[in-house]
Amino acid sequence: MEEEKEYLPIDLTRNKSFRTIEEAIDPLLTPEVRAIMEELRSNTIVSRTLARMRVQAGLSQTEMARNCGFTQPRISGIESATDDKLQLPVIRMYCAILRKPFKAVLADGTKLQVPVPTDYSLPGRRKPGKTGKSGGKPVTA
């Protein structure tokens, strides 16, 4: 016999609109779920930043993959990974392709900065700005 599931009641009489999905589901979240969501947010700061930089540059994941010499699923994996899974060369590649300087502050306060390279082509990779047969968008400054 199938077990009955318990559902939280939703008051549809308010007919309220929400700006974000987070705002809509906020009243339904338990403290445990909130803690898990906050932990996930804090563990994906770098990967979410890489995705935001790519979007702000006007590139799709497919176009970024083409510029990196990766596949689109690999770009998706990078942008959804927890920060502890990201590798520094990949982060630097994103910065180089998107023409952003790489800056980091270590736990001891040491500041690192790698300027945008003037020749940002990478060995074995396509130079950003060139489009292939598919006519993808070039990276522009």
JSON list of C-alpha atoms in Angstrom, two decimals:
[
{"chain": "A", "resi": 1, "resn": "MET", "atom": "CA", "xyz": [0.00, 0.00, 0.00]},
{"chain": "A", "resi": 2, "resn": "GLU", "atom": "CA", "xyz": [1.33, 3.43, -0.93]},
{"chain": "A", "resi": 3, "resn": "GLU", "atom": "CA", "xyz": [2.16, 5.82, 1.90]},
{"chain": "A", "resi": 4, "resn": "GLU", "atom": "CA", "xyz": [0.32, 9.15, 1.89]},
{"chain": "A", "resi": 5, "resn": "LYS", "atom": "CA", "xyz": [2.57, 12.17, 1.45]},
{"chain": "A", "resi": 6, "resn": "GLU", "atom": "CA", "xyz": [2.17, 15.27, 3.57]},
{"chain": "A", "resi": 7, "resn": "TYR", "atom": "CA", "xyz": [2.02, 18.54, 1.65]},
{"chain": "A", "resi": 8, "resn": "LEU", "atom": "CA", "xyz": [2.23, 22.04, 3.04]},
{"chain": "A", "resi": 9, "resn": "PRO", "atom": "CA", "xyz": [-0.88, 24.10, 2.34]},
{"chain": "A", "resi": 10, "resn": "ILE", "atom": "CA", "xyz": [-0.44, 27.03, 0.01]},
{"chain": "A", "resi": 11, "resn": "ASP", "atom": "CA", "xyz": [-2.79, 29.98, 0.31]},
{"chain": "A", "resi": 12, "resn": "LEU", "atom": "CA", "xyz": [-3.72, 30.88, -3.26]},
{"chain": "A", "resi": 13, "resn": "THR", "atom": "CA", "xyz": [-6.22, 33.54, -2.20]},
{"chain": "A", "resi": 14, "resn": "ARG", "atom": "CA", "xyz": [-3.52, 36.18, -1.73]},
{"chain": "A", "resi": 15, "resn": "ASN", "atom": "CA", "xyz": [-2.69, 36.26, -5.45]},
{"chain": "A", "resi": 16, "resn": "LYS", "atom": "CA", "xyz": [0.69, 37.81, -4.69]},
{"chain": "A", "resi": 17, "resn": "SER", "atom": "CA", "xyz": [3.36, 38.14, -7.34]},
{"chain": "A", "resi": 18, "resn": "PHE", "atom": "CA", "xyz": [7.01, 37.52, -6.56]},
{"chain": "A", "resi": 19, "resn": "ARG", "atom": "CA", "xyz": [10.19, 38.91, -8.09]},
{"chain": "A", "resi": 20, "resn": "THR", "atom": "CA", "xyz": [12.18, 35.70, -7.60]},
{"chain": "A", "resi": 21, "resn": "ILE", "atom": "CA", "xyz": [11.48, 32.03, -7.03]},
{"chain": "A", "resi": 22, "resn": "GLU", "atom": "CA", "xyz": [13.41, 32.33, -3.75]},
{"chain": "A", "resi": 23, "resn": "GLU", "atom": "CA", "xyz": [10.94, 34.96, -2.56]},
{"chain": "A", "resi": 24, "resn": "ALA", "atom": "CA", "xyz": [8.01, 32.72, -3.48]},
{"chain": "A", "resi": 25, "resn": "ILE", "atom": "CA", "xyz": [9.26, 29.62, -1.69]},
{"chain": "A", "resi": 26, "resn": "ASP", "atom": "CA", "xyz": [10.85, 31.37, 1.30]},
{"chain": "A", "resi": 27, "resn": "PRO", "atom": "CA", "xyz": [7.84, 30.92, 3.63]},
{"chain": "A", "resi": 28, "resn": "LEU", "atom": "CA", "xyz": [7.85, 27.17, 2.89]},
{"chain": "A", "resi": 29, "resn": "LEU", "atom": "CA", "xyz": [11.50, 26.50, 3.76]},
{"chain": "A", "resi": 30, "resn": "THR", "atom": "CA", "xyz": [12.46, 24.79, 6.97]},
{"chain": "A", "resi": 31, "resn": "PRO", "atom": "CA", "xyz": [15.51, 25.97, 8.96]},
{"chain": "A", "resi": 32, "resn": "GLU", "atom": "CA", "xyz": [17.35, 22.80, 7.89]},
{"chain": "A", "resi": 33, "resn": "VAL", "atom": "CA", "xyz": [16.73, 23.48, 4.19]},
{"chain": "A", "resi": 34, "resn": "ARG", "atom": "CA", "xyz": [17.79, 27.12, 4.66]},
{"chain": "A", "resi": 35, "resn": "ALA", "atom": "CA", "xyz": [21.07, 25.97, 6.23]},
{"chain": "A", "resi": 36, "resn": "ILE", "atom": "CA", "xyz": [21.75, 23.58, 3.33]},
{"chain": "A", "resi": 37, "resn": "MET", "atom": "CA", "xyz": [21.00, 26.31, 0.78]},
{"chain": "A", "resi": 38, "resn": "GLU", "atom": "CA", "xyz": [23.31, 28.78, 2.55]},
{"chain": "A", "resi": 39, "resn": "GLU", "atom": "CA", "xyz": [26.10, 26.20, 2.70]},
{"chain": "A", "resi": 40, "resn": "LEU", "atom": "CA", "xyz": [25.72, 25.53, -1.03]},
{"chain": "A", "resi": 41, "resn": "ARG", "atom": "CA", "xyz": [25.80, 29.27, -1.77]},
{"chain": "A", "resi": 42, "resn": "SER", "atom": "CA", "xyz": [28.96, 29.74, 0.29]},
{"chain": "A", "resi": 43, "resn": "ASN", "atom": "CA", "xyz": [30.64, 26.75, -1.41]},
{"chain": "A", "resi": 44, "resn": "THR", "atom": "CA", "xyz": [29.94, 27.97, -4.96]},
{"chain": "A", "resi": 45, "resn": "ILE", "atom": "CA", "xyz": [31.03, 31.61, -4.82]},
{"chain": "A", "resi": 46, "resn": "VAL", "atom": "CA", "xyz": [33.82, 31.21, -7.39]},
{"chain": "A", "resi": 47, "resn": "SER", "atom": "CA", "xyz": [31.88, 28.99, -9.79]},
{"chain": "A", "resi": 48, "resn": "ARG", "atom": "CA", "xyz": [28.87, 31.32, -9.71]},
{"chain": "A", "resi": 49, "resn": "THR", "atom": "CA", "xyz": [31.21, 34.28, -10.31]},
{"chain": "A", "resi": 50, "resn": "LEU", "atom": "CA", "xyz": [32.72, 32.55, -13.36]},
{"chain": "A", "resi": 51, "resn": "ALA", "atom": "CA", "xyz": [29.23, 31.98, -14.77]},
{"chain": "A", "resi": 52, "resn": "ARG", "atom": "CA", "xyz": [28.21, 35.59, -14.07]},
{"chain": "A", "resi": 53, "resn": "MET", "atom": "CA", "xyz": [31.39, 36.90, -15.79]},
{"chain": "A", "resi": 54, "resn": "ARG", "atom": "CA", "xyz": [30.66, 34.76, -18.87]},
{"chain": "A", "resi": 55, "resn": "VAL", "atom": "CA", "xyz": [27.04, 35.93, -19.06]},
{"chain": "A", "resi": 56, "resn": "GLN", "atom": "CA", "xyz": [28.07, 39.59, -18.62]},
{"chain": "A", "resi": 57, "resn": "ALA", "atom": "CA", "xyz": [30.51, 39.13, -21.53]},
{"chain": "A", "resi": 58, "resn": "GLY", "atom": "CA", "xyz": [27.55, 37.98, -23.64]},
{"chain": "A", "resi": 59, "resn": "LEU", "atom": "CA", "xyz": [28.84, 34.45, -24.20]},
{"chain": "A", "resi": 60, "resn": "SER", "atom": "CA", "xyz": [26.82, 31.26, -24.08]},
{"chain": "A", "resi": 61, "resn": "GLN", "atom": "CA", "xyz": [28.32, 28.15, -22.51]},
{"chain": "A", "resi": 62, "resn": "THR", "atom": "CA", "xyz": [28.84, 26.77, -26.02]},
{"chain": "A", "resi": 63, "resn": "GLU", "atom": "CA", "xyz": [30.75, 29.88, -27.09]},
{"chain": "A", "resi": 64, "resn": "MET", "atom": "CA", "xyz": [32.86, 29.82, -23.92]},
{"chain": "A", "resi": 65, "resn": "ALA", "atom": "CA", "xyz": [33.61, 26.14, -24.52]},
{"chain": "A", "resi": 66, "resn": "ARG", "atom": "CA", "xyz": [34.73, 26.91, -28.06]},
{"chain": "A", "resi": 67, "resn": "ASN", "atom": "CA", "xyz": [37.10, 29.62, -26.77]},
{"chain": "A", "resi": 68, "resn": "CYS", "atom": "CA", "xyz": [38.47, 27.33, -24.04]},
{"chain": "A", "resi": 69, "resn": "GLY", "atom": "CA", "xyz": [38.81, 24.26, -26.21]},
{"chain": "A", "resi": 70, "resn": "PHE", "atom": "CA", "xyz": [36.32, 22.45, -23.96]},
{"chain": "A", "resi": 71, "resn": "THR", "atom": "CA", "xyz": [32.87, 21.00, -24.50]},
{"chain": "A", "resi": 72, "resn": "GLN", "atom": "CA", "xyz": [29.69, 22.76, -23.37]},
{"chain": "A", "resi": 73, "resn": "PRO", "atom": "CA", "xyz": [29.03, 20.08, -20.72]},
{"chain": "A", "resi": 74, "resn": "ARG", "atom": "CA", "xyz": [32.47, 20.75, -19.23]},
{"chain": "A", "resi": 75, "resn": "ILE", "atom": "CA", "xyz": [31.69, 24.49, -18.99]},
{"chain": "A", "resi": 76, "resn": "SER", "atom": "CA", "xyz": [28.38, 23.60, -17.32]},
{"chain": "A", "resi": 77, "resn": "GLY", "atom": "CA", "xyz": [30.27, 21.38, -14.89]},
{"chain": "A", "resi": 78, "resn": "ILE", "atom": "CA", "xyz": [32.76, 24.14, -14.08]},
{"chain": "A", "resi": 79, "resn": "GLU", "atom": "CA", "xyz": [30.00, 26.67, -13.46]},
{"chain": "A", "resi": 80, "resn": "SER", "atom": "CA", "xyz": [28.00, 24.34, -11.23]},
{"chain": "A", "resi": 81, "resn": "ALA", "atom": "CA", "xyz": [30.92, 22.81, -9.31]},
{"chain": "A", "resi": 82, "resn": "THR", "atom": "CA", "xyz": [31.65, 23.48, -5.69]},
{"chain": "A", "resi": 83, "resn": "ASP", "atom": "CA", "xyz": [34.63, 25.79, -5.35]},
{"chain": "A", "resi": 84, "resn": "ASP", "atom": "CA", "xyz": [36.85, 23.07, -3.87]},
{"chain": "A", "resi": 85, "resn": "LYS", "atom": "CA", "xyz": [36.58, 21.16, -7.18]},
{"chain": "A", "resi": 86, "resn": "LEU", "atom": "CA", "xyz": [37.77, 24.09, -9.33]},
{"chain": "A", "resi": 87, "resn": "GLN", "atom": "CA", "xyz": [41.36, 24.22, -10.53]},
{"chain": "A", "resi": 88, "resn": "LEU", "atom": "CA", "xyz": [43.37, 27.43, -10.63]},
{"chain": "A", "resi": 89, "resn": "PRO", "atom": "CA", "xyz": [44.35, 27.01, -14.33]},
{"chain": "A", "resi": 90, "resn": "VAL", "atom": "CA", "xyz": [40.65, 26.88, -15.27]},
{"chain": "A", "resi": 91, "resn": "ILE", "atom": "CA", "xyz": [39.88, 30.02, -13.26]},
{"chain": "A", "resi": 92, "resn": "ARG", "atom": "CA", "xyz": [42.83, 31.81, -14.87]},
{"chain": "A", "resi": 93, "resn": "MET", "atom": "CA", "xyz": [41.67, 30.64, -18.32]},
{"chain": "A", "resi": 94, "resn": "TYR", "atom": "CA", "xyz": [38.22, 32.14, -17.75]},
{"chain": "A", "resi": 95, "resn": "CYS", "atom": "CA", "xyz": [39.83, 35.41, -16.65]},
{"chain": "A", "resi": 96, "resn": "ALA", "atom": "CA", "xyz": [42.15, 35.46, -19.67]},
{"chain": "A", "resi": 97, "resn": "ILE", "atom": "CA", "xyz": [39.41, 34.70, -22.19]},
{"chain": "A", "resi": 98, "resn": "LEU", "atom": "CA", "xyz": [37.06, 37.24, -20.64]},
{"chain": "A", "resi": 99, "resn": "ARG", "atom": "CA", "xyz": [39.94, 39.73, -20.32]},
{"chain": "A", "resi": 100, "resn": "LYS", "atom": "CA", "xyz": [39.57, 40.14, -16.58]},
{"chain": "A", "resi": 101, "resn": "PRO", "atom": "CA", "xyz": [42.56, 40.36, -14.24]},
{"chain": "A", "resi": 102, "resn": "PHE", "atom": "CA", "xyz": [42.80, 37.51, -11.75]},
{"chain": "A", "resi": 103, "resn": "LYS", "atom": "CA", "xyz": [42.97, 38.70, -8.15]},
{"chain": "A", "resi": 104, "resn": "ALA", "atom": "CA", "xyz": [42.91, 36.67, -4.96]},
{"chain": "A", "resi": 105, "resn": "VAL", "atom": "CA", "xyz": [43.43, 37.31, -1.27]},
{"chain": "A", "resi": 106, "resn": "LEU", "atom": "CA", "xyz": [44.83, 34.40, 0.71]},
{"chain": "A", "resi": 107, "resn": "ALA", "atom": "CA", "xyz": [43.73, 33.57, 4.24]},
{"chain": "A", "resi": 108, "resn": "ASP", "atom": "CA", "xyz": [46.87, 35.24, 5.65]},
{"chain": "A", "resi": 109, "resn": "GLY", "atom": "CA", "xyz": [46.04, 38.47, 3.80]},
{"chain": "A", "resi": 110, "resn": "THR", "atom": "CA", "xyz": [48.54, 37.98, 0.98]},
{"chain": "A", "resi": 111, "resn": "LYS", "atom": "CA", "xyz": [47.22, 39.55, -2.22]},
{"chain": "A", "resi": 112, "resn": "LEU", "atom": "CA", "xyz": [47.82, 37.91, -5.59]},
{"chain": "A", "resi": 113, "resn": "GLN", "atom": "CA", "xyz": [47.16, 39.52, -8.94]},
{"chain": "A", "resi": 114, "resn": "VAL", "atom": "CA", "xyz": [47.74, 38.26, -12.46]},
{"chain": "A", "resi": 115, "resn": "PRO", "atom": "CA", "xyz": [47.14, 40.98, -15.06]},
{"chain": "A", "resi": 116, "resn": "VAL", "atom": "CA", "xyz": [45.24, 40.29, -18.24]},
{"chain": "A", "resi": 117, "resn": "PRO", "atom": "CA", "xyz": [47.81, 38.84, -20.65]},
{"chain": "A", "resi": 118, "resn": "THR", "atom": "CA", "xyz": [48.39, 40.80, -23.84]},
{"chain": "A", "resi": 119, "resn": "ASP", "atom": "CA", "xyz": [48.53, 37.54, -25.80]},
{"chain": "A", "resi": 120, "resn": "TYR", "atom": "CA", "xyz": [45.80, 35.57, -24.08]},
{"chain": "A", "resi": 121, "resn": "SER", "atom": "CA", "xyz": [45.79, 32.65, -26.49]},
{"chain": "A", "resi": 122, "resn": "LEU", "atom": "CA", "xyz": [46.49, 29.38, -24.75]},
{"chain": "A", "resi": 123, "resn": "PRO", "atom": "CA", "xyz": [48.48, 26.47, -26.16]},
{"chain": "A", "resi": 124, "resn": "GLY", "atom": "CA", "xyz": [46.20, 24.14, -28.08]},
{"chain": "A", "resi": 125, "resn": "ARG", "atom": "CA", "xyz": [43.24, 26.47, -27.72]},
{"chain": "A", "resi": 126, "resn": "ARG", "atom": "CA", "xyz": [41.44, 28.70, -30.19]},
{"chain": "A", "resi": 127, "resn": "LYS", "atom": "CA", "xyz": [42.15, 32.38, -29.88]},
{"chain": "A", "resi": 128, "resn": "PRO", "atom": "CA", "xyz": [39.14, 34.22, -28.47]},
{"chain": "A", "resi": 129, "resn": "GLY", "atom": "CA", "xyz": [37.57, 36.58, -30.93]},
{"chain": "A", "resi": 130, "resn": "LYS", "atom": "CA", "xyz": [37.69, 34.14, -33.81]},
{"chain": "A", "resi": 131, "resn": "THR", "atom": "CA", "xyz": [34.51, 32.41, -34.77]},
{"chain": "A", "resi": 132, "resn": "GLY", "atom": "CA", "xyz": [34.24, 28.96, -36.23]},
{"chain": "A", "resi": 133, "resn": "LYS", "atom": "CA", "xyz": [31.91, 27.64, -38.90]},
{"chain": "A", "resi": 134, "resn": "SER", "atom": "CA", "xyz": [29.02, 27.90, -36.46]},
{"chain": "A", "resi": 135, "resn": "GLY", "atom": "CA", "xyz": [29.36, 31.69, -36.36]},
{"chain": "A", "resi": 136, "resn": "GLY", "atom": "CA", "xyz": [29.64, 32.02, -32.57]},
{"chain": "A", "resi": 137, "resn": "LYS", "atom": "CA", "xyz": [30.09, 35.43, -31.00]},
{"chain": "A", "resi": 138, "resn": "PRO", "atom": "CA", "xyz": [33.67, 36.63, -30.73]},
{"chain": "A", "resi": 139, "resn": "VAL", "atom": "CA", "xyz": [34.99, 37.83, -27.39]},
{"chain": "A", "resi": 140, "resn": "THR", "atom": "CA", "xyz": [35.39, 41.59, -27.48]},
{"chain": "A", "resi": 141, "resn": "ALA", "atom": "CA", "xyz": [36.84, 44.00, -24.97]}
]
